[in-house]
Amino acid sequence: MAPSPALVLIGAGKMGAALLGGWLAAGISPRDIAVVEPNPPDAIRRLAAETGFSLNCAPTPAPTIVLAIKPQMLDLAAPVIAPWIESDSLLISILAGKTVANLAARLPARSIVRAMPNTPAAIGRGITGAFANAHVTPAQHDMARKLLSGVGAVEWVGSERAIDAVTAISGSGPAYVFLLVEALAQSGEALGLPADLATRLARATVEGSGELLHRAPEISAETLRKNVASPGGTTQAALDVLMAQDGLVALMARATAAAAKRAGELAG
């Protein structure tokens, strides 16, 4: 009989697969990992064959379970998930909108970490906001940090309610950045540039600016912005519009408030 896994991943979609890849890259032994995915993609099947982690084996209670299914599947999947969990197991959930109370009502875990990663996790450049309930031990907290940091930085919040704000800023944030690229490209077209050139310029500008932020963490975004703009120049003319009272800052505040409100509504 195969030994019981130390770590169980339930759900191997895009985010689950990103976490799995991060764990393997970080040196976690595949023999310690079990993956539960009713319809595993070919890439997951190949990875299981190549590395040796268990795929859809019979459930046995494990110390750590990472839940990465679609949130709407929780009620249906709970009876399948429950046999993996003991009362002293650590449950890490990345299910958007599912609170600690939602999870505790359906699954036997007491120690629960609720986490909100974002899509750059797919390239190891994500950031995850996480909340640990009062039952999470220091050792379990450290385990959660280790597992979540496999796909990028981890920031802990002191209240579960703060996860709604994390969702609005970093969880949904990549979509805002991609929309900025779309808007820049469309503006370039409106100014007479060919569509493909405007798109290349917009993408490269956002890619390079993001990398500059990444490589210079000691320099604030405000300083980097000011470094681009000369008084009375072209950049300042654009910033005067974007920084007007009803400009980008106010618009982003309204947008993120709407996202946070919706996150709270989904959580119940």
mmCIF file of C-alpha atoms in Angstrom:
data_model
loop_
_atom_site.group_PDB
_atom_site.id
_atom_site.type_symbol
_atom_site.label_atom_id
_atom_site.label_comp_id
_atom_site.label_asym_id
_atom_site.label_seq_id
_atom_site.Cartn_x
_atom_site.Cartn_y
_atom_site.Cartn_z
ATOM 1 C CA MET A 1 0.000 0.000 0.000
ATOM 2 C CA ALA A 2 1.298 3.458 -0.926
ATOM 3 C CA PRO A 3 2.086 5.773 2.020
ATOM 4 C CA SER A 4 -0.500 8.414 2.878
ATOM 5 C CA PRO A 5 0.270 11.767 1.225
ATOM 6 C CA ALA A 6 1.381 14.712 3.328
ATOM 7 C CA LEU A 7 -0.154 17.231 0.925
ATOM 8 C CA VAL A 8 -3.359 16.902 -1.083
ATOM 9 C CA LEU A 9 -4.332 19.251 -3.900
ATOM 10 C CA ILE A 10 -8.020 19.091 -4.720
ATOM 11 C CA GLY A 11 -8.592 20.698 -8.098
ATOM 12 C CA ALA A 12 -5.939 20.957 -10.802
ATOM 13 C CA GLY A 13 -7.274 23.742 -12.987
ATOM 14 C CA LYS A 14 -5.142 26.747 -13.904
ATOM 15 C CA MET A 15 -4.489 27.961 -10.360
ATOM 16 C CA GLY A 16 -4.202 24.477 -8.890
ATOM 17 C CA ALA A 17 -1.739 23.495 -11.601
ATOM 18 C CA ALA A 18 0.257 26.677 -10.968
ATOM 19 C CA LEU A 19 0.507 25.828 -7.266
ATOM 20 C CA LEU A 20 1.524 22.258 -8.049
ATOM 21 C CA GLY A 21 4.256 23.454 -10.401
ATOM 22 C CA GLY A 22 5.531 25.858 -7.765
ATOM 23 C CA TRP A 23 5.705 23.113 -5.129
ATOM 24 C CA LEU A 24 7.605 20.775 -7.402
ATOM 25 C CA ALA A 25 10.008 23.546 -8.416
ATOM 26 C CA ALA A 26 10.557 24.356 -4.731
ATOM 27 C CA GLY A 27 11.662 20.790 -4.077
ATOM 28 C CA ILE A 28 8.618 19.265 -2.387
ATOM 29 C CA SER A 29 8.798 15.541 -3.051
ATOM 30 C CA PRO A 30 6.194 14.329 -5.549
ATOM 31 C CA ARG A 31 5.819 11.215 -3.383
ATOM 32 C CA ASP A 32 4.338 13.430 -0.672
ATOM 33 C CA ILE A 33 1.703 14.906 -2.993
ATOM 34 C CA ALA A 34 -1.707 13.579 -4.043
ATOM 35 C CA VAL A 35 -3.786 15.371 -6.663
ATOM 36 C CA VAL A 36 -7.547 14.933 -6.924
ATOM 37 C CA GLU A 37 -9.004 16.043 -10.260
ATOM 38 C CA PRO A 38 -11.962 14.193 -11.814
ATOM 39 C CA ASN A 39 -11.037 15.328 -15.335
ATOM 40 C CA PRO A 40 -7.270 15.853 -15.307
ATOM 41 C CA PRO A 41 -5.845 17.641 -18.342
ATOM 42 C CA ASP A 42 -3.252 15.783 -20.365
ATOM 43 C CA ALA A 43 -0.531 18.014 -18.932
ATOM 44 C CA ILE A 44 -1.387 16.890 -15.382
ATOM 45 C CA ARG A 45 -1.476 13.228 -16.438
ATOM 46 C CA ARG A 46 1.955 13.568 -18.043
ATOM 47 C CA LEU A 47 3.368 15.389 -15.042
ATOM 48 C CA ALA A 48 2.088 12.671 -12.706
ATOM 49 C CA ALA A 49 3.719 10.000 -14.863
ATOM 50 C CA GLU A 50 6.988 11.935 -15.063
ATOM 51 C CA THR A 51 7.325 12.956 -11.415
ATOM 52 C CA GLY A 52 5.412 10.325 -9.458
ATOM 53 C CA PHE A 53 2.769 12.226 -7.498
ATOM 54 C CA SER A 54 -0.484 10.329 -6.942
ATOM 55 C CA LEU A 55 -3.424 11.178 -9.162
ATOM 56 C CA ASN A 56 -6.959 10.342 -8.052
ATOM 57 C CA CYS A 57 -5.924 7.750 -5.496
ATOM 58 C CA ALA A 58 -8.233 6.497 -2.735
ATOM 59 C CA PRO A 59 -8.686 9.129 -0.015
ATOM 60 C CA THR A 60 -6.835 8.916 3.286
ATOM 61 C CA PRO A 61 -6.654 11.723 5.862
ATOM 62 C CA ALA A 62 -3.754 14.108 5.224
ATOM 63 C CA PRO A 63 -2.091 16.827 7.318
ATOM 64 C CA THR A 64 -2.538 19.522 4.657
ATOM 65 C CA ILE A 65 -5.243 19.923 2.021
ATOM 66 C CA VAL A 66 -5.291 22.700 -0.577
ATOM 67 C CA LEU A 67 -8.723 23.309 -2.059
ATOM 68 C CA ALA A 68 -8.616 24.748 -5.586
ATOM 69 C CA ILE A 69 -11.935 23.726 -7.131
ATOM 70 C CA LYS A 70 -14.486 26.099 -8.636
ATOM 71 C CA PRO A 71 -16.367 27.801 -5.760
ATOM 72 C CA GLN A 72 -19.762 26.760 -7.108
ATOM 73 C CA MET A 73 -18.709 23.116 -6.866
ATOM 74 C CA LEU A 74 -18.138 23.155 -3.097
ATOM 75 C CA ASP A 75 -21.503 21.731 -2.047
ATOM 76 C CA LEU A 76 -21.349 18.928 -4.604
ATOM 77 C CA ALA A 77 -17.705 18.106 -3.927
ATOM 78 C CA ALA A 78 -17.765 18.316 -0.118
ATOM 79 C CA PRO A 79 -18.609 14.602 0.442
ATOM 80 C CA VAL A 80 -15.672 13.640 -1.816
ATOM 81 C CA ILE A 81 -13.305 16.064 -0.087
ATOM 82 C CA ALA A 82 -14.243 15.252 3.508
ATOM 83 C CA PRO A 83 -12.472 11.830 3.735
ATOM 84 C CA TRP A 84 -9.124 13.567 3.131
ATOM 85 C CA ILE A 85 -9.606 15.787 6.185
ATOM 86 C CA GLU A 86 -9.212 15.155 9.906
ATOM 87 C CA SER A 87 -10.098 17.584 12.652
ATOM 88 C CA ASP A 88 -6.434 18.587 13.022
ATOM 89 C CA SER A 89 -5.754 18.900 9.281
ATOM 90 C CA LEU A 90 -4.852 22.254 7.764
ATOM 91 C CA LEU A 91 -7.261 23.321 5.018
ATOM 92 C CA ILE A 92 -6.034 26.023 2.633
ATOM 93 C CA SER A 93 -8.788 27.332 0.381
ATOM 94 C CA ILE A 94 -8.385 29.555 -2.670
ATOM 95 C CA LEU A 95 -12.122 29.488 -3.391
ATOM 96 C CA ALA A 96 -13.275 33.035 -4.122
ATOM 97 C CA GLY A 97 -16.295 34.046 -2.085
ATOM 98 C CA LYS A 98 -16.254 31.042 0.252
ATOM 99 C CA THR A 99 -15.689 32.151 3.840
ATOM 100 C CA VAL A 100 -14.114 30.225 6.685
ATOM 101 C CA ALA A 101 -17.646 29.705 8.022
ATOM 102 C CA ASN A 102 -18.804 28.370 4.625
ATOM 103 C CA LEU A 103 -15.937 25.874 4.611
ATOM 104 C CA ALA A 104 -16.262 24.829 8.261
ATOM 105 C CA ALA A 105 -19.970 24.136 7.780
ATOM 106 C CA ARG A 106 -19.270 21.656 4.969
ATOM 107 C CA LEU A 107 -15.899 20.120 5.863
ATOM 108 C CA PRO A 108 -14.437 18.707 9.117
ATOM 109 C CA ALA A 109 -11.342 20.939 9.240
ATOM 110 C CA ARG A 110 -10.941 23.406 12.111
ATOM 111 C CA SER A 111 -7.652 25.013 11.014
ATOM 112 C CA ILE A 112 -8.489 26.993 7.876
ATOM 113 C CA VAL A 113 -6.506 29.450 5.777
ATOM 114 C CA ARG A 114 -8.435 31.448 3.208
ATOM 115 C CA ALA A 115 -6.205 32.712 0.405
ATOM 116 C CA MET A 116 -6.646 34.900 -2.675
ATOM 117 C CA PRO A 117 -3.893 34.430 -5.292
ATOM 118 C CA ASN A 118 -3.903 36.094 -8.705
ATOM 119 C CA THR A 119 -3.251 34.937 -12.247
ATOM 120 C CA PRO A 120 0.471 35.915 -12.478
ATOM 121 C CA ALA A 121 0.912 32.874 -10.229
ATOM 122 C CA ALA A 122 1.044 30.943 -13.499
ATOM 123 C CA ILE A 123 4.548 32.353 -14.084
ATOM 124 C CA GLY A 124 5.630 32.436 -10.440
ATOM 125 C CA ARG A 125 5.040 36.191 -10.178
ATOM 126 C CA GLY A 126 1.726 36.158 -8.339
ATOM 127 C CA ILE A 127 0.854 37.698 -5.020
ATOM 128 C CA THR A 128 -1.487 36.075 -2.529
ATOM 129 C CA GLY A 129 -3.418 37.654 0.316
ATOM 130 C CA ALA A 130 -4.148 35.177 3.101
ATOM 131 C CA PHE A 131 -6.088 34.970 6.371
ATOM 132 C CA ALA A 132 -5.635 32.279 9.016
ATOM 133 C CA ASN A 133 -8.381 31.504 11.513
ATOM 134 C CA ALA A 134 -7.690 31.159 15.235
ATOM 135 C CA HIS A 135 -7.236 27.373 15.063
ATOM 136 C CA VAL A 136 -4.214 27.544 12.730
ATOM 137 C CA THR A 137 -1.071 26.645 14.678
ATOM 138 C CA PRO A 138 2.291 28.369 14.133
ATOM 139 C CA ALA A 139 3.556 25.256 12.315
ATOM 140 C CA GLN A 140 0.465 25.218 10.076
ATOM 141 C CA HIS A 141 0.841 28.945 9.416
ATOM 142 C CA ASP A 142 4.413 28.336 8.303
ATOM 143 C CA MET A 143 3.288 25.466 6.066
ATOM 144 C CA ALA A 144 0.631 27.656 4.454
ATOM 145 C CA ARG A 145 3.186 30.387 3.833
ATOM 146 C CA LYS A 146 5.581 27.890 2.272
ATOM 147 C CA LEU A 147 2.950 26.435 -0.048
ATOM 148 C CA LEU A 148 1.422 29.745 -1.123
ATOM 149 C CA SER A 149 4.833 31.325 -1.723
ATOM 150 C CA GLY A 150 5.493 28.670 -4.371
ATOM 151 C CA VAL A 151 3.760 30.972 -6.870
ATOM 152 C CA GLY A 152 4.901 34.371 -5.599
ATOM 153 C CA ALA A 153 4.757 36.710 -2.633
ATOM 154 C CA VAL A 154 2.363 36.191 0.288
ATOM 155 C CA GLU A 155 0.807 38.933 2.400
ATOM 156 C CA TRP A 156 -1.158 38.069 5.553
ATOM 157 C CA VAL A 157 -4.191 40.058 6.688
ATOM 158 C CA GLY A 158 -5.530 40.209 10.219
ATOM 159 C CA SER A 159 -9.237 39.890 9.444
ATOM 160 C CA GLU A 160 -11.166 37.770 7.014
ATOM 161 C CA ARG A 161 -13.094 40.817 5.859
ATOM 162 C CA ALA A 162 -9.835 42.236 4.486
ATOM 163 C CA ILE A 163 -9.815 39.422 1.904
ATOM 164 C CA ASP A 164 -12.570 41.343 0.085
ATOM 165 C CA ALA A 165 -10.175 44.289 -0.301
ATOM 166 C CA VAL A 166 -7.353 41.948 -1.362
ATOM 167 C CA THR A 167 -9.693 40.519 -4.003
ATOM 168 C CA ALA A 168 -10.472 44.010 -5.289
ATOM 169 C CA ILE A 169 -6.822 45.117 -5.489
ATOM 170 C CA SER A 170 -4.614 42.148 -6.366
ATOM 171 C CA GLY A 171 -7.049 39.315 -7.069
ATOM 172 C CA SER A 172 -8.916 41.267 -9.753
ATOM 173 C CA GLY A 173 -6.042 43.681 -10.405
ATOM 174 C CA PRO A 174 -4.460 41.905 -13.384
ATOM 175 C CA ALA A 175 -7.662 42.536 -15.343
ATOM 176 C CA TYR A 176 -7.312 46.264 -14.700
ATOM 177 C CA VAL A 177 -3.765 46.202 -16.041
ATOM 178 C CA PHE A 178 -4.823 44.290 -19.148
ATOM 179 C CA LEU A 179 -7.621 46.805 -19.699
ATOM 180 C CA LEU A 180 -5.015 49.584 -19.505
ATOM 181 C CA VAL A 181 -3.118 47.889 -22.331
ATOM 182 C CA GLU A 182 -6.332 47.689 -24.382
ATOM 183 C CA ALA A 183 -7.116 51.348 -23.692
ATOM 184 C CA LEU A 184 -3.599 52.488 -24.622
ATOM 185 C CA ALA A 185 -3.715 50.512 -27.850
ATOM 186 C CA GLN A 186 -7.116 51.916 -28.780
ATOM 187 C CA SER A 187 -5.879 55.428 -28.027
ATOM 188 C CA GLY A 188 -2.909 54.818 -30.301
ATOM 189 C CA GLU A 189 -5.241 53.810 -33.120
ATOM 190 C CA ALA A 190 -7.315 56.939 -32.534
ATOM 191 C CA LEU A 191 -4.137 58.994 -32.930
ATOM 192 C CA GLY A 192 -3.460 57.375 -36.295
ATOM 193 C CA LEU A 193 -1.157 54.443 -35.512
ATOM 194 C CA PRO A 194 -1.744 51.066 -37.188
ATOM 195 C CA ALA A 195 -3.590 48.729 -34.821
ATOM 196 C CA ASP A 196 -0.798 46.157 -34.597
ATOM 197 C CA LEU A 197 1.828 48.816 -33.863
ATOM 198 C CA ALA A 198 -0.371 50.490 -31.229
ATOM 199 C CA THR A 199 -0.840 47.109 -29.538
ATOM 200 C CA ARG A 200 2.881 46.340 -29.533
ATOM 201 C CA LEU A 201 3.677 49.768 -28.098
ATOM 202 C CA ALA A 202 1.036 49.436 -25.381
ATOM 203 C CA ARG A 203 2.070 45.914 -24.370
ATOM 204 C CA ALA A 204 5.790 46.699 -24.290
ATOM 205 C CA THR A 205 5.187 49.864 -22.286
ATOM 206 C CA VAL A 206 3.227 48.063 -19.560
ATOM 207 C CA GLU A 207 5.602 45.080 -19.560
ATOM 208 C CA GLY A 208 8.648 47.290 -19.201
ATOM 209 C CA SER A 209 7.078 49.541 -16.577
ATOM 210 C CA GLY A 210 6.092 46.517 -14.508
ATOM 211 C CA GLU A 211 9.603 45.136 -14.732
ATOM 212 C CA LEU A 212 11.014 48.500 -13.659
ATOM 213 C CA LEU A 213 8.789 48.398 -10.581
ATOM 214 C CA HIS A 214 9.934 44.841 -9.920
ATOM 215 C CA ARG A 215 13.636 45.631 -10.207
ATOM 216 C CA ALA A 216 13.490 48.818 -8.123
ATOM 217 C CA PRO A 217 11.366 47.954 -5.061
ATOM 218 C CA GLU A 218 13.027 50.728 -3.064
ATOM 219 C CA ILE A 219 11.658 53.383 -5.447
ATOM 220 C CA SER A 220 8.010 54.341 -4.999
ATOM 221 C CA ALA A 221 5.587 54.337 -7.894
ATOM 222 C CA GLU A 222 5.106 58.067 -7.293
ATOM 223 C CA THR A 223 8.811 58.710 -7.770
ATOM 224 C CA LEU A 224 8.942 56.578 -10.906
ATOM 225 C CA ARG A 225 5.969 58.497 -12.285
ATOM 226 C CA LYS A 226 7.600 61.846 -11.542
ATOM 227 C CA ASN A 227 10.804 60.671 -13.214
ATOM 228 C CA VAL A 228 8.905 60.340 -16.507
ATOM 229 C CA ALA A 229 7.143 63.696 -16.406
ATOM 230 C CA SER A 230 8.915 66.973 -17.156
ATOM 231 C CA PRO A 231 7.129 70.186 -16.105
ATOM 232 C CA GLY A 232 5.128 71.477 -19.020
ATOM 233 C CA GLY A 233 5.942 68.435 -21.146
ATOM 234 C CA THR A 234 3.860 65.856 -22.981
ATOM 235 C CA THR A 235 3.631 63.387 -20.091
ATOM 236 C CA GLN A 236 2.485 66.094 -17.686
ATOM 237 C CA ALA A 237 -0.207 67.155 -20.158
ATOM 238 C CA ALA A 238 -1.597 63.610 -20.057
ATOM 239 C CA LEU A 239 -1.201 63.327 -16.286
ATOM 240 C CA ASP A 240 -3.163 66.543 -15.810
ATOM 241 C CA VAL A 241 -6.118 64.722 -17.349
ATOM 242 C CA LEU A 242 -5.563 61.415 -15.559
ATOM 243 C CA MET A 243 -5.039 63.108 -12.173
ATOM 244 C CA ALA A 244 -7.981 65.478 -12.377
ATOM 245 C CA GLN A 245 -10.591 65.303 -9.618
ATOM 246 C CA ASP A 246 -12.701 62.903 -11.662
ATOM 247 C CA GLY A 247 -9.694 61.158 -13.235
ATOM 248 C CA LEU A 248 -7.976 57.818 -12.823
ATOM 249 C CA VAL A 249 -7.565 57.861 -9.028
ATOM 250 C CA ALA A 250 -11.257 58.534 -8.456
ATOM 251 C CA LEU A 251 -12.243 56.016 -11.131
ATOM 252 C CA MET A 252 -10.014 53.319 -9.634
ATOM 253 C CA ALA A 253 -11.454 53.997 -6.178
ATOM 254 C CA ARG A 254 -14.978 53.468 -7.520
ATOM 255 C CA ALA A 255 -13.954 50.353 -9.456
ATOM 256 C CA THR A 256 -12.199 48.662 -6.534
ATOM 257 C CA ALA A 257 -15.030 49.588 -4.159
ATOM 258 C CA ALA A 258 -17.443 47.846 -6.540
ATOM 259 C CA ALA A 259 -15.212 44.768 -6.649
ATOM 260 C CA ALA A 260 -14.888 44.650 -2.853
ATOM 261 C CA LYS A 261 -18.650 45.071 -2.429
ATOM 262 C CA ARG A 262 -19.304 42.221 -4.855
ATOM 263 C CA ALA A 263 -16.767 40.023 -3.058
ATOM 264 C CA GLY A 264 -18.654 40.585 0.182
ATOM 265 C CA GLU A 265 -21.954 39.761 -1.498
ATOM 266 C CA LEU A 266 -20.574 36.489 -2.883
ATOM 267 C CA ALA A 267 -19.259 35.545 0.551
ATOM 268 C CA GLY A 268 -22.738 35.940 2.001
#
